[in-house]
Coordinates of C-alpha atoms and ligand atoms in Angstrom, one line a residue:
M1 CA 0.0 0.0 0.0
P2 CA 1.5 3.3 -1.0
F3 CA 1.9 6.2 1.4
V4 CA -0.2 8.5 -0.8
D5 CA -1.9 7.6 -4.1
L6 CA -2.1 10.6 -6.4
A7 CA -3.0 8.3 -9.3
A8 CA -6.2 7.2 -7.6
Q9 CA -7.2 10.8 -7.1
F10 CA -6.4 11.8 -10.6
A11 CA -8.4 8.8 -12.0
S12 CA -11.4 10.0 -10.0
I13 CA -11.5 13.4 -11.7
S14 CA -9.4 13.0 -14.8
G15 CA -12.2 14.0 -17.2
E16 CA -12.7 17.4 -15.6
L17 CA -9.0 18.0 -15.4
Q18 CA -8.5 17.3 -19.0
E19 CA -11.4 19.6 -20.0
T20 CA -9.9 22.4 -17.9
T21 CA -6.4 21.8 -19.3
H22 CA -7.8 22.2 -22.8
T23 CA -9.7 25.3 -21.9
V24 CA -6.7 27.0 -20.3
L25 CA -4.2 26.0 -23.0
S26 CA -6.4 27.2 -25.8
S27 CA -7.1 30.5 -24.0
T28 CA -3.4 31.5 -24.4
D29 CA -3.8 33.1 -20.9
Y30 CA -1.0 31.3 -19.1
I31 CA 0.3 33.4 -16.2
L32 CA -2.0 35.1 -13.6
G33 CA -5.1 36.1 -15.6
R34 CA -8.7 35.1 -15.3
E35 CA -8.3 31.5 -13.9
V36 CA -5.9 32.8 -11.2
E37 CA -8.2 35.6 -10.2
A38 CA -11.2 33.2 -10.1
F39 CA -9.2 30.7 -8.0
E40 CA -8.0 33.5 -5.7
D41 CA -11.6 34.6 -5.1
E42 CA -12.9 31.1 -4.6
F43 CA -10.1 30.0 -2.2
A44 CA -10.2 33.2 -0.1
A45 CA -14.0 32.8 0.2
Y46 CA -13.5 29.2 1.2
C47 CA -11.2 30.3 4.0
G48 CA -13.5 33.1 5.0
A49 CA -11.0 35.8 4.1
Q50 CA -11.2 38.9 1.9
H51 CA -8.2 38.4 -0.4
G52 CA -6.3 35.6 -2.0
I53 CA -3.0 36.2 -3.9
G54 CA -1.7 33.3 -5.9
V55 CA 2.0 32.7 -5.8
D56 CA 4.4 30.0 -7.0
S57 CA 4.8 28.0 -3.8
G58 CA 3.9 27.8 -0.1
T59 CA 7.4 29.0 0.7
S60 CA 6.9 32.1 -1.4
A61 CA 3.5 32.7 0.3
L62 CA 5.2 32.7 3.7
E63 CA 8.1 34.9 2.6
L64 CA 5.9 37.5 0.8
A65 CA 3.4 37.6 3.6
L66 CA 6.2 38.3 6.1
R67 CA 7.7 41.0 3.8
A68 CA 4.3 42.6 3.3
C69 CA 3.9 42.7 7.1
G70 CA 7.1 44.6 7.2
I71 CA 9.3 41.8 8.6
G72 CA 13.0 42.0 7.6
A73 CA 16.6 42.3 8.8
G74 CA 17.0 42.8 12.5
D75 CA 13.6 41.2 13.3
E76 CA 13.0 37.9 15.1
V77 CA 10.2 35.6 14.1
I78 CA 9.0 32.9 16.4
T79 CA 7.9 29.6 15.0
A80 CA 7.4 25.9 15.9
A81 CA 10.5 23.8 16.1
N82 CA 8.9 20.7 14.6
T83 CA 8.0 22.2 11.2
F84 CA 9.1 21.6 7.7
I85 CA 12.3 23.6 7.0
A86 CA 10.5 25.9 4.5
T87 CA 8.9 27.8 7.4
C88 CA 12.4 28.8 8.7
L89 CA 13.9 29.3 5.2
A90 CA 11.1 31.8 4.4
I91 CA 11.9 33.7 7.6
S92 CA 15.6 33.7 6.7
Y93 CA 14.9 34.9 3.1
T94 CA 13.5 38.2 4.5
G95 CA 16.7 38.8 6.5
A96 CA 14.9 38.1 9.8
T97 CA 16.0 35.4 12.3
P98 CA 14.0 32.3 13.0
V99 CA 13.5 31.6 16.7
L100 CA 12.3 28.1 17.3
V101 CA 10.2 27.0 20.3
D102 CA 9.2 23.5 21.4
V103 CA 5.8 22.0 21.0
D104 CA 3.0 20.0 22.8
P105 CA 3.9 16.3 22.5
E106 CA 0.3 15.2 22.1
T107 CA -1.1 17.7 19.6
F108 CA 2.3 18.6 18.0
A109 CA 1.2 22.2 18.1
I110 CA 3.4 25.1 19.1
D111 CA 3.5 25.5 22.9
V112 CA 2.1 29.0 23.6
S113 CA 3.8 29.4 27.0
R114 CA 7.1 28.9 25.3
V115 CA 6.2 31.5 22.7
A116 CA 5.7 34.0 25.5
Q117 CA 9.1 33.2 27.0
A118 CA 10.8 33.6 23.6
I119 CA 9.6 37.2 23.0
T120 CA 12.4 39.8 23.0
P121 CA 12.4 43.5 22.0
R122 CA 13.4 42.3 18.5
T123 CA 10.4 39.9 18.0
A124 CA 8.3 41.1 15.2
A125 CA 6.1 38.2 14.3
I126 CA 4.9 34.7 15.2
I127 CA 4.3 31.9 12.7
P128 CA 2.0 29.3 14.2
V129 CA 2.2 26.1 12.0
H130 CA -1.0 24.1 11.6
L131 CA 1.1 21.0 11.4
Y132 CA -0.2 17.7 10.0
G133 CA -3.6 19.5 9.4
Q134 CA -4.3 20.4 13.0
P135 CA -4.7 24.1 13.9
A136 CA -2.4 25.6 16.4
D137 CA -4.1 27.1 19.5
M138 CA -4.7 30.6 17.9
D139 CA -6.5 32.6 20.5
P140 CA -3.7 32.8 23.1
I141 CA -1.2 33.4 20.3
L142 CA -3.3 36.3 18.9
E143 CA -3.7 37.7 22.4
L144 CA 0.0 37.5 23.0
A145 CA 0.7 39.2 19.6
R146 CA -1.8 41.9 20.4
R147 CA -0.2 42.7 23.7
H148 CA 3.3 42.8 22.2
G149 CA 2.4 44.5 18.9
L150 CA 3.4 41.4 16.8
R151 CA 2.2 40.2 13.4
V152 CA 0.8 36.7 13.1
I153 CA 1.2 34.7 9.9
E154 CA -0.4 31.3 9.8
D155 CA 1.6 28.5 8.1
A156 CA -1.5 26.7 6.8
C157 CA 0.5 24.7 4.2
Q158 CA -0.8 21.4 5.6
A159 CA -4.2 22.5 6.7
H160 CA -6.5 23.5 3.9
G161 CA -10.0 23.5 5.3
A162 CA -9.1 22.8 8.9
R163 CA -11.1 24.7 11.5
Y164 CA -10.2 26.4 14.8
K165 CA -13.3 26.9 17.1
G166 CA -15.5 26.6 14.0
R167 CA -13.5 29.1 11.8
R168 CA -11.4 28.0 8.9
V169 CA -7.6 28.4 9.2
G170 CA -6.4 31.2 6.9
S171 CA -8.8 33.7 8.4
L172 CA -7.3 33.9 11.9
G173 CA -4.0 35.8 11.8
D174 CA -2.8 38.9 9.8
A175 CA -2.2 36.6 6.8
A176 CA -1.9 32.9 6.1
A177 CA 0.3 30.9 3.7
F178 CA -1.0 27.9 1.8
S179 CA 0.9 25.4 -0.4
F180 CA -0.5 23.6 -3.4
Y181 CA 2.4 21.1 -3.6
P182 CA 0.8 18.0 -5.2
A183 CA 0.6 15.9 -2.0
K184 CA -1.1 18.6 0.1
N185 CA -4.8 18.3 1.0
L186 CA -5.4 20.6 -2.0
G187 CA -2.5 20.0 -4.4
G188 CA -1.9 21.0 -7.9
Y189 CA 0.1 19.4 -10.7
G190 CA 3.2 21.3 -10.0
D191 CA 4.2 23.9 -7.5
G192 CA 1.8 26.6 -6.3
G193 CA 0.8 28.6 -3.2
M194 CA -1.4 31.4 -1.9
V195 CA -1.4 34.2 0.6
V196 CA -4.8 34.7 2.2
T197 CA -5.6 37.8 4.2
D198 CA -8.2 40.3 5.3
D199 CA -5.7 43.1 5.3
D200 CA -6.0 45.3 2.2
R201 CA -2.5 46.7 2.5
V202 CA -0.9 43.3 2.9
A203 CA -2.8 42.0 -0.1
D204 CA -1.7 45.0 -2.2
V205 CA 2.0 44.6 -1.3
V206 CA 2.0 40.8 -1.8
R207 CA 0.3 41.3 -5.2
M208 CA 3.1 43.7 -6.2
L209 CA 6.0 41.6 -4.7
R210 CA 5.0 38.5 -6.6
N211 CA 5.0 40.3 -9.9
Y212 CA 8.3 42.3 -10.2
G213 CA 7.0 45.0 -7.8
Q214 CA 4.6 46.2 -10.5
R215 CA 1.6 48.5 -9.6
A216 CA 0.6 48.9 -13.2
K217 CA 2.2 47.3 -16.3
Y218 CA 5.9 48.4 -16.4
E219 CA 5.5 50.7 -13.4
H220 CA 7.6 49.1 -10.7
V221 CA 7.2 50.7 -7.2
V222 CA 9.2 48.1 -5.2
A223 CA 12.0 45.6 -6.0
G224 CA 9.8 42.6 -6.3
F225 CA 10.1 39.0 -7.6
N226 CA 8.7 36.6 -10.1
R227 CA 6.7 34.4 -7.8
R228 CA 3.4 34.1 -9.8
L229 CA 0.9 31.3 -9.9
D230 CA 0.2 30.1 -13.5
S231 CA -3.3 29.8 -15.0
L232 CA -3.1 26.1 -15.6
Q233 CA -2.4 25.3 -12.0
A234 CA -5.2 27.7 -10.9
G235 CA -7.7 26.1 -13.3
L236 CA -6.8 22.6 -12.1
L237 CA -6.9 23.7 -8.5
R238 CA -10.4 25.2 -9.0
V239 CA -11.6 21.8 -10.1
K240 CA -10.1 20.2 -7.0
L241 CA -11.3 22.8 -4.6
R242 CA -14.9 21.6 -5.3
Y243 CA -13.9 18.2 -3.8
L244 CA -11.8 19.4 -0.9
D245 CA -14.5 19.1 1.8
A246 CA -15.4 15.6 0.7
W247 CA -11.8 14.5 0.6
N248 CA -11.1 16.1 4.1
A249 CA -14.2 14.3 5.4
A250 CA -12.8 11.0 4.1
R251 CA -9.5 11.7 5.8
R252 CA -11.3 12.4 9.1
D253 CA -13.1 9.1 8.8
H254 CA -9.8 7.3 8.3
A255 CA -8.3 9.2 11.2
E256 CA -11.2 8.2 13.5
M257 CA -10.8 4.6 12.4
Y258 CA -7.1 4.6 13.1
R259 CA -7.7 6.1 16.5
R260 CA -10.3 3.5 17.4
L261 CA -8.3 0.5 16.1
L262 CA -5.0 1.6 17.7
A263 CA -6.5 2.5 21.1
D264 CA -5.1 0.3 23.8
T265 CA -2.1 -0.8 21.7
A266 CA 1.6 0.1 22.1
V267 CA 1.1 2.9 19.5
M268 CA 0.2 6.4 20.6
T269 CA -2.3 8.1 18.3
P270 CA -2.3 11.8 17.8
V271 CA -4.7 13.9 20.0
Q272 CA -7.1 16.2 18.3
A273 CA -7.3 19.3 20.5
E274 CA -10.8 20.2 21.7
Y275 CA -10.7 23.5 19.8
A276 CA -9.8 21.8 16.5
E277 CA -11.3 20.2 13.5
A278 CA -8.2 18.7 11.9
V279 CA -8.0 17.7 8.3
W280 CA -5.2 15.1 8.8
H281 CA -2.8 16.0 6.1
L282 CA -0.7 13.4 7.9
Y283 CA -1.6 10.8 10.4
V284 CA 1.4 10.7 12.7
V285 CA 1.6 8.1 15.5
R286 CA 4.3 7.6 18.0
C287 CA 5.9 4.3 18.9
G288 CA 9.0 2.9 20.5
D289 CA 11.5 0.9 18.5
R290 CA 10.4 2.8 15.4
A291 CA 13.0 1.5 13.0
R292 CA 12.0 -2.1 13.6
V293 CA 8.3 -1.3 13.4
R294 CA 8.8 0.6 10.1
T295 CA 10.8 -2.3 8.6
A296 CA 8.1 -4.8 9.6
L297 CA 5.4 -2.7 8.0
E298 CA 7.5 -2.3 4.9
R299 CA 7.8 -6.1 4.7
A300 CA 4.0 -6.3 5.0
G301 CA 3.8 -4.0 2.0
I302 CA 2.8 -0.9 3.9
A303 CA 4.7 2.3 3.2
T304 CA 5.3 4.9 5.9
M305 CA 7.2 8.1 6.2
I306 CA 8.8 10.3 8.9
H307 CA 7.8 14.0 9.2
Y308 CA 10.5 14.9 10.0
P309 CA 13.5 12.8 10.9
I310 CA 16.0 15.6 11.5
P311 CA 14.5 18.7 13.3
V312 CA 15.2 22.0 11.5
H313 CA 17.6 23.2 14.2
L314 CA 19.8 20.2 13.7
Q315 CA 20.0 20.4 9.9
R316 CA 23.4 21.3 8.5
A317 CA 21.6 24.0 6.5
S318 CA 20.5 26.0 9.5
P319 CA 23.5 27.2 11.5
E320 CA 22.0 30.7 12.1
I321 CA 19.3 29.2 14.2
G322 CA 21.9 28.8 16.9
C323 CA 20.4 25.8 18.7
V324 CA 22.2 22.6 19.6
H325 CA 21.2 19.1 20.5
G326 CA 19.1 19.1 23.6
D327 CA 17.8 22.7 23.2
L328 CA 14.4 21.6 22.0
P329 CA 13.9 18.2 23.8
I330 CA 10.3 17.5 22.9
T331 CA 10.8 18.1 19.2
E332 CA 14.0 16.0 19.3
R333 CA 12.2 13.2 21.1
L334 CA 9.3 13.3 18.7
A335 CA 11.7 13.0 15.8
N336 CA 12.8 9.6 17.1
E337 CA 9.3 8.3 17.7
I338 CA 7.0 9.7 15.0
L339 CA 5.7 7.6 12.1
S340 CA 3.3 8.8 9.4
L341 CA 0.8 6.2 8.3
P342 CA -0.8 6.0 4.9
M343 CA -3.4 8.8 4.7
Y344 CA -5.3 10.0 1.6
A345 CA -9.0 10.3 0.8
E346 CA -9.1 7.3 -1.5
L347 CA -8.0 4.8 1.1
S348 CA -10.8 2.2 1.7
P349 CA -11.9 1.3 5.3
A350 CA -10.5 -2.2 4.7
Q351 CA -7.1 -0.7 3.9
V352 CA -7.1 1.5 7.0
E353 CA -8.1 -1.6 9.1
H354 CA -5.3 -3.6 7.5
V355 CA -2.7 -0.9 8.3
A356 CA -4.0 -0.5 11.9
E357 CA -4.1 -4.2 12.6
T358 CA -0.7 -4.9 11.1
L359 CA 0.8 -2.0 13.1
A360 CA -0.8 -3.1 16.3
E361 CA 0.7 -6.6 15.7
V362 CA 4.2 -5.5 14.9
A363 CA 4.5 -2.8 17.5
R364 CA 3.6 -5.1 20.3
Ligands
PLP401 C1 4.7 22.2 2.2 C2 5.1 23.1 3.3 C3 5.7 24.4 3.1 C4 6.2 24.8 1.8 O1 5.4 24.7 0.7 P1 6.0 24.6 -0.8 O2 4.8 24.8 -1.6 O3 6.6 23.2 -0.8 O4 7.0 25.7 -0.9 C5 5.8 25.2 4.2 N1 5.4 24.9 5.4 C6 4.9 23.6 5.7 C7 4.4 23.3 7.1 C8 4.7 22.7 4.6 O5 4.2 21.5 4.9

């Protein structure tokens, strides 16, 4: 059984995708344009936000959102230690310094009390990461940010459609970044991303920054970038957006089944916080003796992954983070115990049951 099965998803909607491909290719409108505008409006509305600005990746969405919030050299940006490295790279690209804080071992969400401790006079923003599709606890983060005059940018790259106290992620902070990397809950057929925000000024600046700093054609008011979303991806993502809620509901059913079947076994299942409706981008369990468990699953034909095996602060690429082994003990411990099980909408209940029963058996 594969870890994700993009072929199964493609097969289920290939007719619509082919029709859209033909429409976009014959329109000769390939970069930004009508499809991108329509997708921006639809996705922003889906998130309950005013503006969507399509960009070329989730990493760009994070970077441009930070820049539009005025973050740059000399600033510190606090984020979760157990994230994908792109969160930290985006901070570094702006010239700011990433400051990592440890997480809750049960929900994997950023630990708000540690965020409070990490605030210094240079802190300018917080990036809560809705990791694995589960929202971070936003209210205390927003309250902390308000008290200290900080911006909040949600890293929602794994959480399309997730809800926090009934509200969709993407509408909670000053801005949010989404990725449309193919394997995300809403994924394109190439790279893509979006900044979602209610802030008119942030939206304006991101719109300029992604397109050479243009305000009008050939009038460049800031030194921007080429970070645009293309029309074909937008068209294909519009098709897939119509299925997102159904796909997320299927993921929730699978997660519930995993939880039930793995209760009272040697495997620890992830805890859904009481404020959250998670969309289970990844279903991450914890177990002892992970290497052996993983090999046994592989022998049984079940693919698993580890998200992530080396924490960001211990990567050779991140010396400027200035942390060493032992500085972020929960994240470091999790990195040795976590195991991501197969999770995608097209899994059948029988497959979920097979994974859970095999895992319970081999983890004993
Ligand atoms: C995927 C991801 C990103 C980066 O998105 P790209 O589209 O790959 O640039 C950032 N943060 C998190 C948490 C992600 O999962």
